[in-house]
PDB file of C-alpha atoms and ligand atoms in Angstrom:
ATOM      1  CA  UNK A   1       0.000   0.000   0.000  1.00  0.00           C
ATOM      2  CA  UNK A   2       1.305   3.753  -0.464  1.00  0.00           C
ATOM      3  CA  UNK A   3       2.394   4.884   2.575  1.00  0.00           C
ATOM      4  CA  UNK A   4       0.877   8.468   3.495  1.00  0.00           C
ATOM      5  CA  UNK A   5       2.993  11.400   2.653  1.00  0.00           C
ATOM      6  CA  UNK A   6       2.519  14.421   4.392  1.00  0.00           C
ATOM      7  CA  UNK A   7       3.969  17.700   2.852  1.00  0.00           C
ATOM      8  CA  UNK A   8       4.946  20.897   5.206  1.00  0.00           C
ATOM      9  CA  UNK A   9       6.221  23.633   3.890  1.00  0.00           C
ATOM     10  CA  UNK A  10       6.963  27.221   5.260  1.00  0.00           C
ATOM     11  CA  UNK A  11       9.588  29.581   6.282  1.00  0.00           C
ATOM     12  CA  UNK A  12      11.927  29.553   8.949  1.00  0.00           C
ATOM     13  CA  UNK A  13      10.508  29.874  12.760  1.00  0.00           C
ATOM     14  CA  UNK A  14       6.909  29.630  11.852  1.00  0.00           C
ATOM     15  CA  UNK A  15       6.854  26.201  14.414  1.00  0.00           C
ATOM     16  CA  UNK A  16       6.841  23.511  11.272  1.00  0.00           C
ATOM     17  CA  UNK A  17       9.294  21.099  13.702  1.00  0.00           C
ATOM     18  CA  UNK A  18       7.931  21.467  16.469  1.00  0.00           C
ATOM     19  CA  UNK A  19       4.036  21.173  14.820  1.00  0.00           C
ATOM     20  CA  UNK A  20       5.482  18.201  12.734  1.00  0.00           C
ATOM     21  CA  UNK A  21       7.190  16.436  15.100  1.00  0.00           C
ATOM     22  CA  UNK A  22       4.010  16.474  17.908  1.00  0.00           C
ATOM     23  CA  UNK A  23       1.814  15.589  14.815  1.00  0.00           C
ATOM     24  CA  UNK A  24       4.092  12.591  13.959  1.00  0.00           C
ATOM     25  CA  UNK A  25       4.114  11.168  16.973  1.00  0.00           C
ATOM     26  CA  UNK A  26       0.662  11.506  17.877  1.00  0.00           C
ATOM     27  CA  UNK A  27      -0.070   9.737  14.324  1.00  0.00           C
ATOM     28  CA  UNK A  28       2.434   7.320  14.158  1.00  0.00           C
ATOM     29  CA  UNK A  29       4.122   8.559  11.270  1.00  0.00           C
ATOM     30  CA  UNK A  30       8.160   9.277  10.744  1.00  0.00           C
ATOM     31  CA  UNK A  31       8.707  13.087  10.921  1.00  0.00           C
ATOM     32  CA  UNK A  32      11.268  13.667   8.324  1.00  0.00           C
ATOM     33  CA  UNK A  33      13.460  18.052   9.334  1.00  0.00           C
ATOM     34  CA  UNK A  34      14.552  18.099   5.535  1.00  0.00           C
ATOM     35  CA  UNK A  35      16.296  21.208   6.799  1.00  0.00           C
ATOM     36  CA  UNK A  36      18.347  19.408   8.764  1.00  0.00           C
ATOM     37  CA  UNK A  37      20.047  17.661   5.696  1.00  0.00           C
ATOM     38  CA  UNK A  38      20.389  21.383   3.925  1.00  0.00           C
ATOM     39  CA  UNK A  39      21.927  22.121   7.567  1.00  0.00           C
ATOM     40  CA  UNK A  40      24.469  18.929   7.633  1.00  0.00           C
ATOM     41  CA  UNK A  41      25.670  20.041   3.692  1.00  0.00           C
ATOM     42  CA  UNK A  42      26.798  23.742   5.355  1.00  0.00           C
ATOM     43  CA  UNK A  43      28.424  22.620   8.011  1.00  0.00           C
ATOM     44  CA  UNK A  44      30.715  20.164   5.987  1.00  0.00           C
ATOM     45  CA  UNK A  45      31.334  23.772   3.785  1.00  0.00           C
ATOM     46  CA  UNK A  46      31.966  25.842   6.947  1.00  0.00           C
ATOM     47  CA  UNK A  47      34.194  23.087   8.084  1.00  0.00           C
ATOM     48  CA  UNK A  48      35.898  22.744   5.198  1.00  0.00           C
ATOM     49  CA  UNK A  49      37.028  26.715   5.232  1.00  0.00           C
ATOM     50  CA  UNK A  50      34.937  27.033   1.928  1.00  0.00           C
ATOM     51  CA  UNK A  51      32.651  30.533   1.540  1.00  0.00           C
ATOM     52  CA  UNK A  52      28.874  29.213   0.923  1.00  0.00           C
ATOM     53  CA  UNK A  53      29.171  32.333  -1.387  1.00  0.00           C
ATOM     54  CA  UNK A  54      31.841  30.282  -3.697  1.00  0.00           C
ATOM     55  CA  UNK A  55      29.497  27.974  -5.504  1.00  0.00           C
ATOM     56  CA  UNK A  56      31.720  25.717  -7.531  1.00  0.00           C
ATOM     57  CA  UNK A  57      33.351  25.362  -4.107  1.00  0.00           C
ATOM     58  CA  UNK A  58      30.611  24.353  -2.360  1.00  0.00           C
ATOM     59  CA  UNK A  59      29.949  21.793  -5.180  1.00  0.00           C
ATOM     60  CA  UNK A  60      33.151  20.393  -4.923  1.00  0.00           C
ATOM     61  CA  UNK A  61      32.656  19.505  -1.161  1.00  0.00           C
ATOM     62  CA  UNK A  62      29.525  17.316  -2.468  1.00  0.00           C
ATOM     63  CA  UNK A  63      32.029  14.650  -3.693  1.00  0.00           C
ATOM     64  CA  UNK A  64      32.558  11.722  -1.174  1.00  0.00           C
ATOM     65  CA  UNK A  65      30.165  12.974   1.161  1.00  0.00           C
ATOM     66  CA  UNK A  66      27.753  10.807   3.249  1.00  0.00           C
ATOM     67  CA  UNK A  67      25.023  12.355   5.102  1.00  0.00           C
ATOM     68  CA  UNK A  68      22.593  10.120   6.667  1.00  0.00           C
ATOM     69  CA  UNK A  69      19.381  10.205   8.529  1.00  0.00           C
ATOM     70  CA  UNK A  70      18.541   7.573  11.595  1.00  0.00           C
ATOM     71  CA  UNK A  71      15.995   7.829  14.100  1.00  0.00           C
ATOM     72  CA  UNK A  72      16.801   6.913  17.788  1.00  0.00           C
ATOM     73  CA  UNK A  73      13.701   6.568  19.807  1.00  0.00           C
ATOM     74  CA  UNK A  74      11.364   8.264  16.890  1.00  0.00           C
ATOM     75  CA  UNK A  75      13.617  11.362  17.122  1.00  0.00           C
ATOM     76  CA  UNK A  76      15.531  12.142  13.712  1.00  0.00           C
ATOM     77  CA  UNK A  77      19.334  12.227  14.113  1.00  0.00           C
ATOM     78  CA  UNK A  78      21.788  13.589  11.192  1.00  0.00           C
ATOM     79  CA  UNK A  79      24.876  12.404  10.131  1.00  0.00           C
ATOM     80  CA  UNK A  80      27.585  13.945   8.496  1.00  0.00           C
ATOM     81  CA  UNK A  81      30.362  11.097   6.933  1.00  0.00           C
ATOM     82  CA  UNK A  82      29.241   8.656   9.943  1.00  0.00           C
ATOM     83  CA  UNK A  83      29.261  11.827  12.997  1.00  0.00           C
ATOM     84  CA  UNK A  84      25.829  12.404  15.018  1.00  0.00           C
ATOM     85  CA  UNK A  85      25.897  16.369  14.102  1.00  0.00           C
ATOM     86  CA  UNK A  86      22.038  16.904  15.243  1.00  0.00           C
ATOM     87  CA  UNK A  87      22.891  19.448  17.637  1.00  0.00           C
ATOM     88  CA  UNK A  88      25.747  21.480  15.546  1.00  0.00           C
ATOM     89  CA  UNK A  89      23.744  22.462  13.075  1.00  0.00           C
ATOM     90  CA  UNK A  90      21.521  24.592  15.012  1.00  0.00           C
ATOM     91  CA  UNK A  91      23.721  27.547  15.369  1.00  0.00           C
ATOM     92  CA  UNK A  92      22.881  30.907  13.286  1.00  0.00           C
ATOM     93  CA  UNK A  93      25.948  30.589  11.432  1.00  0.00           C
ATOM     94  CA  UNK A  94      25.272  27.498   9.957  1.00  0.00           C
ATOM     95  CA  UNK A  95      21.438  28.295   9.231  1.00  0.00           C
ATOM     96  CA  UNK A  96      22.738  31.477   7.323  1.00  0.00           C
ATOM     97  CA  UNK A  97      24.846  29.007   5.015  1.00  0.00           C
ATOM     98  CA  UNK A  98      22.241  26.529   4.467  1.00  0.00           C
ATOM     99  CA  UNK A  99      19.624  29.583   3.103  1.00  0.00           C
ATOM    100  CA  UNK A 100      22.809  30.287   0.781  1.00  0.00           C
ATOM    101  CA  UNK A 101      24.254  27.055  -0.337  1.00  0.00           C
ATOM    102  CA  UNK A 102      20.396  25.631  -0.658  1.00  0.00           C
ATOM    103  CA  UNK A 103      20.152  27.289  -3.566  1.00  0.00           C
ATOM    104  CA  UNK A 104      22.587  25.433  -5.514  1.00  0.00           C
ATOM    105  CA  UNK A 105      20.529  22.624  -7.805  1.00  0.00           C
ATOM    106  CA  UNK A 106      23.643  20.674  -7.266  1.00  0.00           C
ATOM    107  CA  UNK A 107      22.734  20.532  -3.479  1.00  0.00           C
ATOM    108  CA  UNK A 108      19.409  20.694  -4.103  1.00  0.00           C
ATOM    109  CA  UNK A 109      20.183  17.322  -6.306  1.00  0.00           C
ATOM    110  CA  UNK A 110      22.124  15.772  -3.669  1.00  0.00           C
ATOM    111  CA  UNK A 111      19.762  15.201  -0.934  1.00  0.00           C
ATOM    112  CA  UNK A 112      16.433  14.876  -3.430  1.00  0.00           C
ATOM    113  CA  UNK A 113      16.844  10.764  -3.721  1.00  0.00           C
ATOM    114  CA  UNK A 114      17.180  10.614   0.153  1.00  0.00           C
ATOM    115  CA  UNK A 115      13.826  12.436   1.259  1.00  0.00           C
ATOM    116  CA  UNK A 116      11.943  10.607  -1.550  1.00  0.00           C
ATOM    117  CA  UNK A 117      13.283   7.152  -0.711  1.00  0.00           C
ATOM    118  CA  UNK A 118      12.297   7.772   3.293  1.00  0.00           C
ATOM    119  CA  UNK A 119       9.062   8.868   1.939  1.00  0.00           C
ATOM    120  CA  UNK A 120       7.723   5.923  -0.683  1.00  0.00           C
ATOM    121  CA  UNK A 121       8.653   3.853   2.423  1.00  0.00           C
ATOM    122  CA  UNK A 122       7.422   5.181   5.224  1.00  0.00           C
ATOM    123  CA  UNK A 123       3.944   7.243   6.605  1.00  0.00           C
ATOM    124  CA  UNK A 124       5.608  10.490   6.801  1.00  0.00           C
ATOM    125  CA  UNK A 125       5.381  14.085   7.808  1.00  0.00           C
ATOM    126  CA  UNK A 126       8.203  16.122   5.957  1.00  0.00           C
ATOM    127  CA  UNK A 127       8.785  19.362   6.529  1.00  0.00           C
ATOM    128  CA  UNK A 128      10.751  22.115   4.554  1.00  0.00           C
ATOM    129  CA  UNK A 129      10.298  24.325   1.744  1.00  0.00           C
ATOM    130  CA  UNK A 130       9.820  22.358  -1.449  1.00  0.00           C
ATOM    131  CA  UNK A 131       8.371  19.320  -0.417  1.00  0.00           C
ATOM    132  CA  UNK A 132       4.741  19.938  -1.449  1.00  0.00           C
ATOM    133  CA  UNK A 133       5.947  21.308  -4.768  1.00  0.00           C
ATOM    134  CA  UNK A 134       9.147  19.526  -5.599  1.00  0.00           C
ATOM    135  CA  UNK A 135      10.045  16.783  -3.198  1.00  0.00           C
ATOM    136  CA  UNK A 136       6.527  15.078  -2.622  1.00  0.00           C
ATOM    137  CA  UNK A 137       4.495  16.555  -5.404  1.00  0.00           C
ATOM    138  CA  UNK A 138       1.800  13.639  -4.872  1.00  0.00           C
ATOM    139  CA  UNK A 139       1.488  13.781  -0.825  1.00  0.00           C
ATOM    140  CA  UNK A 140      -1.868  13.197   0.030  1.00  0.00           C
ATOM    141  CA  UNK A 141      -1.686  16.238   2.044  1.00  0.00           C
ATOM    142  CA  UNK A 142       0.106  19.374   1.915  1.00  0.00           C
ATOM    143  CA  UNK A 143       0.198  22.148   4.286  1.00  0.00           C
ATOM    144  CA  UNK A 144       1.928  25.511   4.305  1.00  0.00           C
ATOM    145  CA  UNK A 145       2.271  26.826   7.746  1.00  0.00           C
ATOM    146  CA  UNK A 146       3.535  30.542   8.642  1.00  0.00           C
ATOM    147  CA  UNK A 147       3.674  33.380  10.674  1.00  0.00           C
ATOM    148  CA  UNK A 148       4.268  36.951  10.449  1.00  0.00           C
ATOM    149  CA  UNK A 149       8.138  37.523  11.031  1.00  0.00           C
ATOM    150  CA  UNK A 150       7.951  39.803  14.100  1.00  0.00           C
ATOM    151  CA  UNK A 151       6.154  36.499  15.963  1.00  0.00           C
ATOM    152  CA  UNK A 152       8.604  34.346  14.233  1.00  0.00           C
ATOM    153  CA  UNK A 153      11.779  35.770  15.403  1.00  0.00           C
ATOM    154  CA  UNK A 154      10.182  36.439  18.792  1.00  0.00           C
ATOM    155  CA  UNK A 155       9.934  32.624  19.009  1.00  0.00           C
ATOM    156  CA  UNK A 156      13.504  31.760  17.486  1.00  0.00           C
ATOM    157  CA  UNK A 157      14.977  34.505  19.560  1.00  0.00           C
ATOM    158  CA  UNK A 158      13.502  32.463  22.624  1.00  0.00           C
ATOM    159  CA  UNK A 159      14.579  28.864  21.574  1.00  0.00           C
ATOM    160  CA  UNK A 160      18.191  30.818  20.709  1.00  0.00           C
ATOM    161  CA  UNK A 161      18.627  31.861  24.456  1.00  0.00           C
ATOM    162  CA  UNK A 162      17.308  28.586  26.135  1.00  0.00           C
ATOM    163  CA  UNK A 163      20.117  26.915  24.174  1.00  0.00           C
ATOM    164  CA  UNK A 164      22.705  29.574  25.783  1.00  0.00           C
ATOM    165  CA  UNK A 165      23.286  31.345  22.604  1.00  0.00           C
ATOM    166  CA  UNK A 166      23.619  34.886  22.985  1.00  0.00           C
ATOM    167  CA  UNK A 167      21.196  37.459  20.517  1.00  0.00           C
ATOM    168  CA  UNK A 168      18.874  39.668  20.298  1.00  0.00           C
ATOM    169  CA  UNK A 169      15.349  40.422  18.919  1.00  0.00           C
ATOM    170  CA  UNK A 170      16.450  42.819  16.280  1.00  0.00           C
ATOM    171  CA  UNK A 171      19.168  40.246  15.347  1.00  0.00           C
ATOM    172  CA  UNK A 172      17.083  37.624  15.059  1.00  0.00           C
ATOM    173  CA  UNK A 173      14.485  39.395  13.059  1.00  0.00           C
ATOM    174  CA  UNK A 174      17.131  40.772  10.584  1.00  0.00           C
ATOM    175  CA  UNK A 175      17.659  36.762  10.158  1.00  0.00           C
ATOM    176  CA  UNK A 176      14.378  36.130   9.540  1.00  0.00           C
ATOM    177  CA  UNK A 177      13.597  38.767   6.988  1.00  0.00           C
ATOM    178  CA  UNK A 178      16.912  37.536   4.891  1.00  0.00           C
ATOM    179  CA  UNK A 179      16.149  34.392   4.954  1.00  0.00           C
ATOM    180  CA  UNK A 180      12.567  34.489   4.027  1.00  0.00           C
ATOM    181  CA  UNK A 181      13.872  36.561   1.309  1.00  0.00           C
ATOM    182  CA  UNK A 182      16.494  34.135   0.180  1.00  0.00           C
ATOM    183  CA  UNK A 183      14.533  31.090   0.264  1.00  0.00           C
ATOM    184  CA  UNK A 184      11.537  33.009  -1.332  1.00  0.00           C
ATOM    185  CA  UNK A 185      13.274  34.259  -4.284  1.00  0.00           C
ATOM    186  CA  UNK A 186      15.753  31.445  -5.364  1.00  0.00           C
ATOM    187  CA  UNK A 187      15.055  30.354  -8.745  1.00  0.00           C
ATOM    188  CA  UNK A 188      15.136  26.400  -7.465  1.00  0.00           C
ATOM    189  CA  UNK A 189      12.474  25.277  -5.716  1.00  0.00           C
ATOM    190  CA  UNK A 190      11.828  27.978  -4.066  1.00  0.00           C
ATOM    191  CA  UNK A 191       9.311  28.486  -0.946  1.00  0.00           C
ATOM    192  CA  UNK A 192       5.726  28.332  -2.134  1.00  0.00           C
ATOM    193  CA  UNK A 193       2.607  27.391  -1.349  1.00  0.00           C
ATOM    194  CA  UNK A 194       1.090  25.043  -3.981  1.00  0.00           C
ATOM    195  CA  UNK A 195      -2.579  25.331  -5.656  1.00  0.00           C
ATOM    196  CA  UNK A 196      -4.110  22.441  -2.814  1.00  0.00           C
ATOM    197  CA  UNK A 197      -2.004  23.418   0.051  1.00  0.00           C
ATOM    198  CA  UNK A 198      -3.895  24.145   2.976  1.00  0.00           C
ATOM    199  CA  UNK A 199      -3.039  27.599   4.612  1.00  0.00           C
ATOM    200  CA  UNK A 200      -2.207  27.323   8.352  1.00  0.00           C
ATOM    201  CA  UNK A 201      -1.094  30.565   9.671  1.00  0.00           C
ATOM    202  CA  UNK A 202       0.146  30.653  13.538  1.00  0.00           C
ATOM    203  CA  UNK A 203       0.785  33.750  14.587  1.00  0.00           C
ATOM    204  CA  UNK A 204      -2.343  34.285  16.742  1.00  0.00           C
ATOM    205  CA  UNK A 205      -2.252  30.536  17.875  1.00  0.00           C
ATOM    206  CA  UNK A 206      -0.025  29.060  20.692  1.00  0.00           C
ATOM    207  CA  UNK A 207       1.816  25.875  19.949  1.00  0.00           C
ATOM    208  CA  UNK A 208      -0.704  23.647  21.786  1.00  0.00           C
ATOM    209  CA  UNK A 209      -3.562  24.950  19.589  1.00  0.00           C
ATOM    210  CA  UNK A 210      -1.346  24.786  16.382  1.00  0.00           C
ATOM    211  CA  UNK A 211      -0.289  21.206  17.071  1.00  0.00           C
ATOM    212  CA  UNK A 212      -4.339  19.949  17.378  1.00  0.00           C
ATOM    213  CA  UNK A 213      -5.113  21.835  14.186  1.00  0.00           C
ATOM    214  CA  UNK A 214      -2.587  20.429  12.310  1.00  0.00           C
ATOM    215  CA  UNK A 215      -3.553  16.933  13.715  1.00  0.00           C
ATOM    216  CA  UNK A 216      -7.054  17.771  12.290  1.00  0.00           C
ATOM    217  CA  UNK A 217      -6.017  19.330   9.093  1.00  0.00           C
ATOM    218  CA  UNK A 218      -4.008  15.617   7.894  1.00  0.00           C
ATOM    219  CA  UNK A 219      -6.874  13.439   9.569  1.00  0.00           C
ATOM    220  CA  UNK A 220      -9.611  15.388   7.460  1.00  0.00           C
ATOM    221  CA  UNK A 221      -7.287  15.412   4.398  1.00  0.00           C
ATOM    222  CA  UNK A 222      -6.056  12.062   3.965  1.00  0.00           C
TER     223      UNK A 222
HETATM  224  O1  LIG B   1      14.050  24.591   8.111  1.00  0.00           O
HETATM  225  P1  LIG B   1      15.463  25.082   8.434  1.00  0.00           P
HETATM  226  O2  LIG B   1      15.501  26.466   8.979  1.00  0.00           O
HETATM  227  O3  LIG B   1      16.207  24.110   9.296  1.00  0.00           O
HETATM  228  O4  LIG B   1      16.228  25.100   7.005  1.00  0.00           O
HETATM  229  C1  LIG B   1      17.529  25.577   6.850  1.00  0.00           C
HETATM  230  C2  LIG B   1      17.713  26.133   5.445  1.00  0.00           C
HETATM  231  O5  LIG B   1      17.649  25.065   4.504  1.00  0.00           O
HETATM  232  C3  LIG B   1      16.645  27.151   5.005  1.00  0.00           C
HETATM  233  O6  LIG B   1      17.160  28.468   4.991  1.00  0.00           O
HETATM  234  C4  LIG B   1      16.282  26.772   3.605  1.00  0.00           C
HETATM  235  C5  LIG B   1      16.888  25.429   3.368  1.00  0.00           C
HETATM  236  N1  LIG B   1      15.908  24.399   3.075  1.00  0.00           N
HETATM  237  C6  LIG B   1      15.557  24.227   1.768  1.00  0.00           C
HETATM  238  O7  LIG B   1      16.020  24.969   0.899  1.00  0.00           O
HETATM  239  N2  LIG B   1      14.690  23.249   1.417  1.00  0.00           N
HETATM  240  C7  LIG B   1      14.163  22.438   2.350  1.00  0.00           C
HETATM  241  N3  LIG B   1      13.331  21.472   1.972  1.00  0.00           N
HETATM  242  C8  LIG B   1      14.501  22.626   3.714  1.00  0.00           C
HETATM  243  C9  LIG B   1      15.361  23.636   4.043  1.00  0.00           C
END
């Protein structure tokens, strides 16, 4: 039987992990971060002392690399040439590099086989920016959740903090606004909503209320 594939799309902060994750469980389903993989590929360039501005750079550091997705307890973990790097890709530096070296097709090309593979075996939630246009163009249901970017960065600015790292509202927002640019106006795959996406939009919602309508939303929808 085809397993279900659901598609979540939206920009950066507006709660898709979080949402996705608390929606997998509750369901059964694997939650598949796909930014998390975009993530892993920038911190192999930062490590490697390549700009994520350099493109044919950034390409080059594609050859004889492995990254990997497991899942330990139903929580995804990353790996980057056999090292658990789930936490180190969480820092702004590295999310700034994966908005610019995302936009390469040759990245872009590199991690499509692996979210398609996890998805035509497995009930799903995937979450990211192309997955209801590009990645999963057939999921059964596809969602595109946002916010406006004022409650977005409030929210990233928070989750920044608890984690100990040091910034500020205004910082945070500036990243926001960037980003959404960036990953709004690539020419690949760039972040849409698609004709049957269903519009979920959470700034006047708190998480608990977000996660039970997005529970509805895929049980009415598949
Ligand atoms: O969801 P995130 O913030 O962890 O994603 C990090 C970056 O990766 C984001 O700026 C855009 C990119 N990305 C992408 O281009 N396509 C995806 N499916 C997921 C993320």
């Amino acid at each position: 039987m085809k397993p279900i594939n659901v598609a979540i799309d939206g920009p950066s902060g507006a709660g898709k992990s979080t949402i996705a994750r608390a929606a997998s469980e509750k369901l059964g389903y694997v939650y598949v971060d796909t930014g998390a993989l975009y993530r892993t590929v920038a911190l192999n360039v930062l490590r490697n002392g390549v700009s994520d501005k350099d493109v044919p750079a950034v390409i080059k550091t594609l050859e004889n690399l492995s990254v990997k997705l497991g899942f330990v307890d139903g929580a995804q973990h990353v790996y980057l040439n056999g090292e658990d790097v789930s936490s180190l890709i969480r820092t702004p530096e590295v999310s700034m590099a994966a908005s610019t070296t995302s936009a390469i097709p040759e990245v872009r090309k590199f991690l499509f086989n692996l979210q398609r593979e996890i998805a035509q075996e497995n009930n799903c939630i995937m979450d990211g920016r192309d997955i209801g246009t590009v990645v999963l163009p057939d999921a059964q249901v596809k969602i595109f959740l946002t916010a406006s970017p004022e409650k977005r960065a409030e929210r990233r600015c928070k989750e920044l903090i608890e984690k100990g790292i040091e910034t500020t509202f205004e910082e945070v927002l500036k990243d926001v606004i960037e980003r959404d640019y960036n990953d709004s106006h690539r020419e690949i795959a760039p972040l849409k909503a698609t004709e049957e996406s269903i519009i979920v939009d959470t700034s006047d919602i708190d998480l608990q209320q977000s996660i039970d309508l997005i529970i509805k939303t895929i049980q009415e929808n598949i």
